[in-house]
Amino acid sequence: MKRILLAGESWMKHTIHVKGFDSFTTSEYEEGAAWLLEAFRQGGHEVTFLPNHQAPERFPATGEELGRYDAVFLSDIGSNTLLLAPDTFNRSRPTPDRCAALRDWVLEGGSLCMVGGYMSFSGIDAKARYGATALAEVLPVECLTTDDRVEIPQGTVPTVRMPHHAVFQGMDGEWPFFLGYNRTLPREGSEVLASVGEDPFVALRVCSKGRTAAFASDCAPHWGPEGFVTWRHYPTFWNNLVRWMTA
């Protein structure tokens, strides 16, 4: 049993409805973490889920706080959410650099995975901007400096380059299709286990005493469609990844 922190995978929508002369608004809160949380729980792990709107105040800010977990997963949560705590953004007070804290924690033996999405790696309009943070030093891929989304409405199936790797243990057959991913660059010293063309899709890296992983697409819709989240190997893949990260 491992203790896992999953941060991100939530959003709010504020919609304007126009009906002729009149208009009104509705608001919704949604989460996309259910499939990944269930996969971890099937693996017997203890999972703490920290949605995006709670992360500015509650995400761990020190190595001691991060040390409560065996692995941290960042999924669709931009770097500003980690960097701009309310005390800093609203009250102009200094607070710890949580991207730097994550980097240092990894170098001292922690395990980190970044999962793709519109607010991962560089992200839409390059707003996620992890390549400009201290965390870039330990990621297994290099982030672009521009919008890194690759939209594939017709779908694409990643190519598994290292089918005998421990991360793919117990998995057979072709992967499901995906509707997009974050484009990154391979990094020297990392292993690219799966790719789309020359772009890393699953990448791993040993960083000093710690380990990091990158999964370039969504863990849930929209880039990861129903065929992925209901795939029989979905729990196996994520739990194998946790096992490798925390070995």
PDB file of C-alpha atoms in Angstrom, residues 6-191:
ATOM      1  CA  LEU A   6      -3.407  13.349  -6.735  1.00  0.00           C
ATOM      2  CA  ALA A   7      -3.666  17.084  -7.422  1.00  0.00           C
ATOM      3  CA  GLY A   8      -5.728  18.689 -10.195  1.00  0.00           C
ATOM      4  CA  GLU A   9      -8.462  17.029 -12.287  1.00  0.00           C
ATOM      5  CA  SER A  10     -11.255  19.487 -11.474  1.00  0.00           C
ATOM      6  CA  TRP A  11     -12.758  22.547 -13.115  1.00  0.00           C
ATOM      7  CA  MET A  12     -15.642  24.996 -12.928  1.00  0.00           C
ATOM      8  CA  LYS A  13     -17.830  26.163 -15.805  1.00  0.00           C
ATOM      9  CA  HIS A  14     -19.800  29.435 -15.972  1.00  0.00           C
ATOM     10  CA  THR A  15     -22.129  29.343 -18.964  1.00  0.00           C
ATOM     11  CA  ILE A  16     -24.158  32.161 -20.558  1.00  0.00           C
ATOM     12  CA  HIS A  17     -27.463  31.013 -22.074  1.00  0.00           C
ATOM     13  CA  VAL A  18     -29.044  33.371 -24.615  1.00  0.00           C
ATOM     14  CA  LYS A  19     -32.734  32.923 -25.481  1.00  0.00           C
ATOM     15  CA  GLY A  20     -33.740  35.705 -27.819  1.00  0.00           C
ATOM     16  CA  PHE A  21     -33.787  38.986 -25.916  1.00  0.00           C
ATOM     17  CA  ASP A  22     -33.066  37.316 -22.578  1.00  0.00           C
ATOM     18  CA  SER A  23     -30.026  35.628 -21.105  1.00  0.00           C
ATOM     19  CA  PHE A  24     -29.056  33.891 -17.885  1.00  0.00           C
ATOM     20  CA  THR A  25     -26.035  32.081 -16.479  1.00  0.00           C
ATOM     21  CA  THR A  26     -25.462  28.702 -14.909  1.00  0.00           C
ATOM     22  CA  SER A  27     -22.445  27.383 -13.012  1.00  0.00           C
ATOM     23  CA  GLU A  28     -21.131  23.836 -12.685  1.00  0.00           C
ATOM     24  CA  TYR A  29     -18.311  22.132 -10.820  1.00  0.00           C
ATOM     25  CA  GLU A  30     -16.863  18.958 -12.334  1.00  0.00           C
ATOM     26  CA  GLU A  31     -14.155  16.426 -11.537  1.00  0.00           C
ATOM     27  CA  GLY A  32     -12.312  14.012 -13.820  1.00  0.00           C
ATOM     28  CA  ALA A  33     -10.463  12.027 -11.185  1.00  0.00           C
ATOM     29  CA  ALA A  34     -12.936   9.197 -10.561  1.00  0.00           C
ATOM     30  CA  TRP A  35     -11.351   6.625 -12.896  1.00  0.00           C
ATOM     31  CA  LEU A  36      -7.798   7.189 -11.675  1.00  0.00           C
ATOM     32  CA  LEU A  37      -8.844   7.248  -8.029  1.00  0.00           C
ATOM     33  CA  GLU A  38     -10.672   3.941  -8.487  1.00  0.00           C
ATOM     34  CA  ALA A  39      -7.658   2.407 -10.224  1.00  0.00           C
ATOM     35  CA  PHE A  40      -5.389   3.364  -7.309  1.00  0.00           C
ATOM     36  CA  ARG A  41      -7.879   2.054  -4.782  1.00  0.00           C
ATOM     37  CA  GLN A  42      -8.108  -1.238  -6.665  1.00  0.00           C
ATOM     38  CA  GLY A  43      -4.353  -1.406  -6.211  1.00  0.00           C
ATOM     39  CA  GLY A  44      -4.822  -1.120  -2.458  1.00  0.00           C
ATOM     40  CA  HIS A  45      -3.353   2.386  -2.203  1.00  0.00           C
ATOM     41  CA  GLU A  46      -4.370   5.212   0.105  1.00  0.00           C
ATOM     42  CA  VAL A  47      -5.216   8.225  -2.049  1.00  0.00           C
ATOM     43  CA  THR A  48      -5.654  11.889  -1.160  1.00  0.00           C
ATOM     44  CA  PHE A  49      -7.399  13.903  -3.880  1.00  0.00           C
ATOM     45  CA  LEU A  50      -6.724  17.643  -3.957  1.00  0.00           C
ATOM     46  CA  PRO A  51      -8.912  19.410  -6.561  1.00  0.00           C
ATOM     47  CA  ASN A  52      -7.570  22.447  -8.393  1.00  0.00           C
ATOM     48  CA  HIS A  53      -9.523  25.019  -6.394  1.00  0.00           C
ATOM     49  CA  GLN A  54      -8.156  23.678  -3.095  1.00  0.00           C
ATOM     50  CA  ALA A  55      -4.542  23.338  -4.216  1.00  0.00           C
ATOM     51  CA  PRO A  56      -3.476  27.014  -3.846  1.00  0.00           C
ATOM     52  CA  GLU A  57      -4.049  26.790  -0.092  1.00  0.00           C
ATOM     53  CA  ARG A  58      -3.539  23.105   0.658  1.00  0.00           C
ATOM     54  CA  PHE A  59      -0.837  21.743  -1.662  1.00  0.00           C
ATOM     55  CA  PRO A  60       2.271  20.732   0.352  1.00  0.00           C
ATOM     56  CA  ALA A  61       4.840  23.508   0.555  1.00  0.00           C
ATOM     57  CA  THR A  62       7.780  21.734   2.196  1.00  0.00           C
ATOM     58  CA  GLY A  63       9.682  18.498   1.936  1.00  0.00           C
ATOM     59  CA  GLU A  64       8.316  17.469   5.317  1.00  0.00           C
ATOM     60  CA  GLU A  65       4.728  17.869   4.104  1.00  0.00           C
ATOM     61  CA  LEU A  66       5.471  16.053   0.844  1.00  0.00           C
ATOM     62  CA  GLY A  67       7.104  13.294   2.855  1.00  0.00           C
ATOM     63  CA  ARG A  68       3.669  12.172   4.025  1.00  0.00           C
ATOM     64  CA  TYR A  69       3.233  10.664   0.561  1.00  0.00           C
ATOM     65  CA  ASP A  70       5.039   7.980  -1.409  1.00  0.00           C
ATOM     66  CA  ALA A  71       4.046   9.455  -4.779  1.00  0.00           C
ATOM     67  CA  VAL A  72       2.569  12.694  -6.118  1.00  0.00           C
ATOM     68  CA  PHE A  73       0.520  12.863  -9.332  1.00  0.00           C
ATOM     69  CA  LEU A  74      -0.079  16.224 -11.009  1.00  0.00           C
ATOM     70  CA  SER A  75      -2.899  16.036 -13.555  1.00  0.00           C
ATOM     71  CA  ASP A  76      -4.235  19.074 -15.434  1.00  0.00           C
ATOM     72  CA  ILE A  77      -3.064  21.566 -12.799  1.00  0.00           C
ATOM     73  CA  GLY A  78      -1.042  24.536 -14.020  1.00  0.00           C
ATOM     74  CA  SER A  79       2.130  25.762 -12.358  1.00  0.00           C
ATOM     75  CA  ASN A  80       0.488  29.052 -11.318  1.00  0.00           C
ATOM     76  CA  THR A  81      -1.842  27.074  -9.050  1.00  0.00           C
ATOM     77  CA  LEU A  82       1.217  25.800  -7.178  1.00  0.00           C
ATOM     78  CA  LEU A  83       3.277  28.989  -7.313  1.00  0.00           C
ATOM     79  CA  LEU A  84       0.655  31.588  -6.403  1.00  0.00           C
ATOM     80  CA  ALA A  85      -0.591  30.816  -2.924  1.00  0.00           C
ATOM     81  CA  PRO A  86      -3.295  33.218  -1.642  1.00  0.00           C
ATOM     82  CA  ASP A  87      -0.837  34.927   0.718  1.00  0.00           C
ATOM     83  CA  THR A  88       1.422  35.753  -2.231  1.00  0.00           C
ATOM     84  CA  PHE A  89      -1.159  36.659  -4.881  1.00  0.00           C
ATOM     85  CA  ASN A  90      -3.708  38.429  -2.650  1.00  0.00           C
ATOM     86  CA  ARG A  91      -1.562  39.831   0.146  1.00  0.00           C
ATOM     87  CA  SER A  92       1.909  40.246  -1.417  1.00  0.00           C
ATOM     88  CA  ARG A  93       3.549  38.019   1.196  1.00  0.00           C
ATOM     89  CA  PRO A  94       6.400  35.614   0.391  1.00  0.00           C
ATOM     90  CA  THR A  95       5.540  31.916   0.425  1.00  0.00           C
ATOM     91  CA  PRO A  96       7.550  28.794  -0.480  1.00  0.00           C
ATOM     92  CA  ASP A  97       8.134  27.877  -4.131  1.00  0.00           C
ATOM     93  CA  ARG A  98       6.200  24.620  -4.241  1.00  0.00           C
ATOM     94  CA  CYS A  99       7.630  23.621  -7.625  1.00  0.00           C
ATOM     95  CA  ALA A 100      11.100  23.900  -6.090  1.00  0.00           C
ATOM     96  CA  ALA A 101       9.921  21.955  -3.045  1.00  0.00           C
ATOM     97  CA  LEU A 102       8.672  19.165  -5.330  1.00  0.00           C
ATOM     98  CA  ARG A 103      11.977  19.119  -7.206  1.00  0.00           C
ATOM     99  CA  ASP A 104      13.998  18.874  -4.009  1.00  0.00           C
ATOM    100  CA  TRP A 105      11.697  16.191  -2.618  1.00  0.00           C
ATOM    101  CA  VAL A 106      12.177  14.106  -5.782  1.00  0.00           C
ATOM    102  CA  LEU A 107      15.951  14.478  -5.631  1.00  0.00           C
ATOM    103  CA  GLU A 108      15.851  13.250  -2.044  1.00  0.00           C
ATOM    104  CA  GLY A 109      13.855  10.141  -2.946  1.00  0.00           C
ATOM    105  CA  GLY A 110      10.302  11.218  -3.805  1.00  0.00           C
ATOM    106  CA  SER A 111       8.230   9.985  -6.753  1.00  0.00           C
ATOM    107  CA  LEU A 112       6.388  12.292  -9.155  1.00  0.00           C
ATOM    108  CA  CYS A 113       4.212  11.742 -12.220  1.00  0.00           C
ATOM    109  CA  MET A 114       2.823  14.456 -14.495  1.00  0.00           C
ATOM    110  CA  VAL A 115      -0.284  13.441 -16.426  1.00  0.00           C
ATOM    111  CA  GLY A 116      -1.226  15.337 -19.580  1.00  0.00           C
ATOM    112  CA  GLY A 117      -4.023  17.824 -20.162  1.00  0.00           C
ATOM    113  CA  TYR A 118      -4.709  21.410 -21.136  1.00  0.00           C
ATOM    114  CA  MET A 119      -2.966  22.557 -17.933  1.00  0.00           C
ATOM    115  CA  SER A 120      -0.016  20.140 -17.915  1.00  0.00           C
ATOM    116  CA  PHE A 121       3.553  20.465 -19.213  1.00  0.00           C
ATOM    117  CA  SER A 122       3.343  23.709 -21.288  1.00  0.00           C
ATOM    118  CA  GLY A 123      -0.393  23.458 -21.878  1.00  0.00           C
ATOM    119  CA  ILE A 124      -2.909  25.479 -23.843  1.00  0.00           C
ATOM    120  CA  ASP A 125      -1.496  28.874 -24.854  1.00  0.00           C
ATOM    121  CA  ALA A 126       1.613  27.783 -22.888  1.00  0.00           C
ATOM    122  CA  LYS A 127      -0.228  28.738 -19.682  1.00  0.00           C
ATOM    123  CA  ALA A 128       0.754  25.678 -17.649  1.00  0.00           C
ATOM    124  CA  ARG A 129       4.417  26.753 -18.158  1.00  0.00           C
ATOM    125  CA  TYR A 130       6.148  24.001 -16.175  1.00  0.00           C
ATOM    126  CA  GLY A 131       9.205  24.369 -18.379  1.00  0.00           C
ATOM    127  CA  ALA A 132       9.834  27.742 -16.719  1.00  0.00           C
ATOM    128  CA  THR A 133       9.715  26.315 -13.196  1.00  0.00           C
ATOM    129  CA  ALA A 134      12.146  24.465 -10.956  1.00  0.00           C
ATOM    130  CA  LEU A 135      10.141  21.294 -11.533  1.00  0.00           C
ATOM    131  CA  ALA A 136      11.412  21.150 -15.124  1.00  0.00           C
ATOM    132  CA  GLU A 137      14.773  19.993 -13.774  1.00  0.00           C
ATOM    133  CA  VAL A 138      13.403  16.591 -12.729  1.00  0.00           C
ATOM    134  CA  LEU A 139      10.734  15.845 -15.339  1.00  0.00           C
ATOM    135  CA  PRO A 140      11.571  12.950 -17.700  1.00  0.00           C
ATOM    136  CA  VAL A 141      10.762  15.118 -20.729  1.00  0.00           C
ATOM    137  CA  GLU A 142      11.531  18.676 -21.843  1.00  0.00           C
ATOM    138  CA  CYS A 143       8.605  21.075 -22.120  1.00  0.00           C
ATOM    139  CA  LEU A 144       8.046  23.291 -25.138  1.00  0.00           C
ATOM    140  CA  THR A 145       7.930  27.084 -24.802  1.00  0.00           C
ATOM    141  CA  THR A 146       4.735  27.300 -26.885  1.00  0.00           C
ATOM    142  CA  ASP A 147       1.268  25.782 -26.776  1.00  0.00           C
ATOM    143  CA  ASP A 148       2.093  22.075 -26.753  1.00  0.00           C
ATOM    144  CA  ARG A 149      -1.284  20.521 -27.532  1.00  0.00           C
ATOM    145  CA  VAL A 150      -1.549  17.980 -30.330  1.00  0.00           C
ATOM    146  CA  GLU A 151      -5.221  17.645 -31.200  1.00  0.00           C
ATOM    147  CA  ILE A 152      -6.065  14.431 -33.082  1.00  0.00           C
ATOM    148  CA  PRO A 153      -9.836  14.340 -33.629  1.00  0.00           C
ATOM    149  CA  GLN A 154      -9.534  11.184 -35.738  1.00  0.00           C
ATOM    150  CA  GLY A 155      -7.753   9.404 -32.884  1.00  0.00           C
ATOM    151  CA  THR A 156      -4.285   7.901 -32.554  1.00  0.00           C
ATOM    152  CA  VAL A 157      -2.920   4.754 -30.908  1.00  0.00           C
ATOM    153  CA  PRO A 158       0.463   5.101 -29.159  1.00  0.00           C
ATOM    154  CA  THR A 159       3.314   2.792 -30.102  1.00  0.00           C
ATOM    155  CA  VAL A 160       4.746   0.766 -27.227  1.00  0.00           C
ATOM    156  CA  ARG A 161       8.527   0.775 -27.621  1.00  0.00           C
ATOM    157  CA  MET A 162       9.433  -1.297 -24.567  1.00  0.00           C
ATOM    158  CA  PRO A 163       6.653  -3.902 -24.175  1.00  0.00           C
ATOM    159  CA  HIS A 164       8.658  -5.967 -21.685  1.00  0.00           C
ATOM    160  CA  HIS A 165       9.197  -3.092 -19.237  1.00  0.00           C
ATOM    161  CA  ALA A 166       7.795  -3.592 -15.736  1.00  0.00           C
ATOM    162  CA  VAL A 167       5.303  -0.756 -16.311  1.00  0.00           C
ATOM    163  CA  PHE A 168       3.604  -2.913 -18.960  1.00  0.00           C
ATOM    164  CA  GLN A 169       3.690  -6.156 -16.975  1.00  0.00           C
ATOM    165  CA  GLY A 170       0.462  -8.141 -17.385  1.00  0.00           C
ATOM    166  CA  MET A 171      -0.683  -6.023 -20.333  1.00  0.00           C
ATOM    167  CA  ASP A 172      -1.212  -7.375 -23.830  1.00  0.00           C
ATOM    168  CA  GLY A 173      -2.777  -6.235 -27.072  1.00  0.00           C
ATOM    169  CA  GLU A 174      -2.996  -2.800 -28.624  1.00  0.00           C
ATOM    170  CA  TRP A 175      -3.684   0.324 -26.597  1.00  0.00           C
ATOM    171  CA  PRO A 176      -6.965   2.228 -27.056  1.00  0.00           C
ATOM    172  CA  PHE A 177      -6.990   5.369 -29.183  1.00  0.00           C
ATOM    173  CA  PHE A 178      -6.479   8.879 -27.798  1.00  0.00           C
ATOM    174  CA  LEU A 179      -7.782  12.194 -29.116  1.00  0.00           C
ATOM    175  CA  GLY A 180      -4.719  14.271 -28.260  1.00  0.00           C
ATOM    176  CA  TYR A 181      -1.717  14.742 -26.023  1.00  0.00           C
ATOM    177  CA  ASN A 182       0.923  17.223 -24.883  1.00  0.00           C
ATOM    178  CA  ARG A 183       3.955  17.318 -27.156  1.00  0.00           C
ATOM    179  CA  THR A 184       7.264  17.220 -25.274  1.00  0.00           C
ATOM    180  CA  LEU A 185      10.847  16.406 -26.200  1.00  0.00           C
ATOM    181  CA  PRO A 186      12.776  13.293 -25.167  1.00  0.00           C
ATOM    182  CA  ARG A 187      15.286  13.978 -22.421  1.00  0.00           C
ATOM    183  CA  GLU A 188      18.779  12.534 -22.205  1.00  0.00           C
ATOM    184  CA  GLY A 189      18.923   9.928 -19.483  1.00  0.00           C
ATOM    185  CA  SER A 190      15.196   9.134 -19.624  1.00  0.00           C
ATOM    186  CA  GLU A 191      13.433   6.076 -21.010  1.00  0.00           C
TER     187      GLU A 191
END
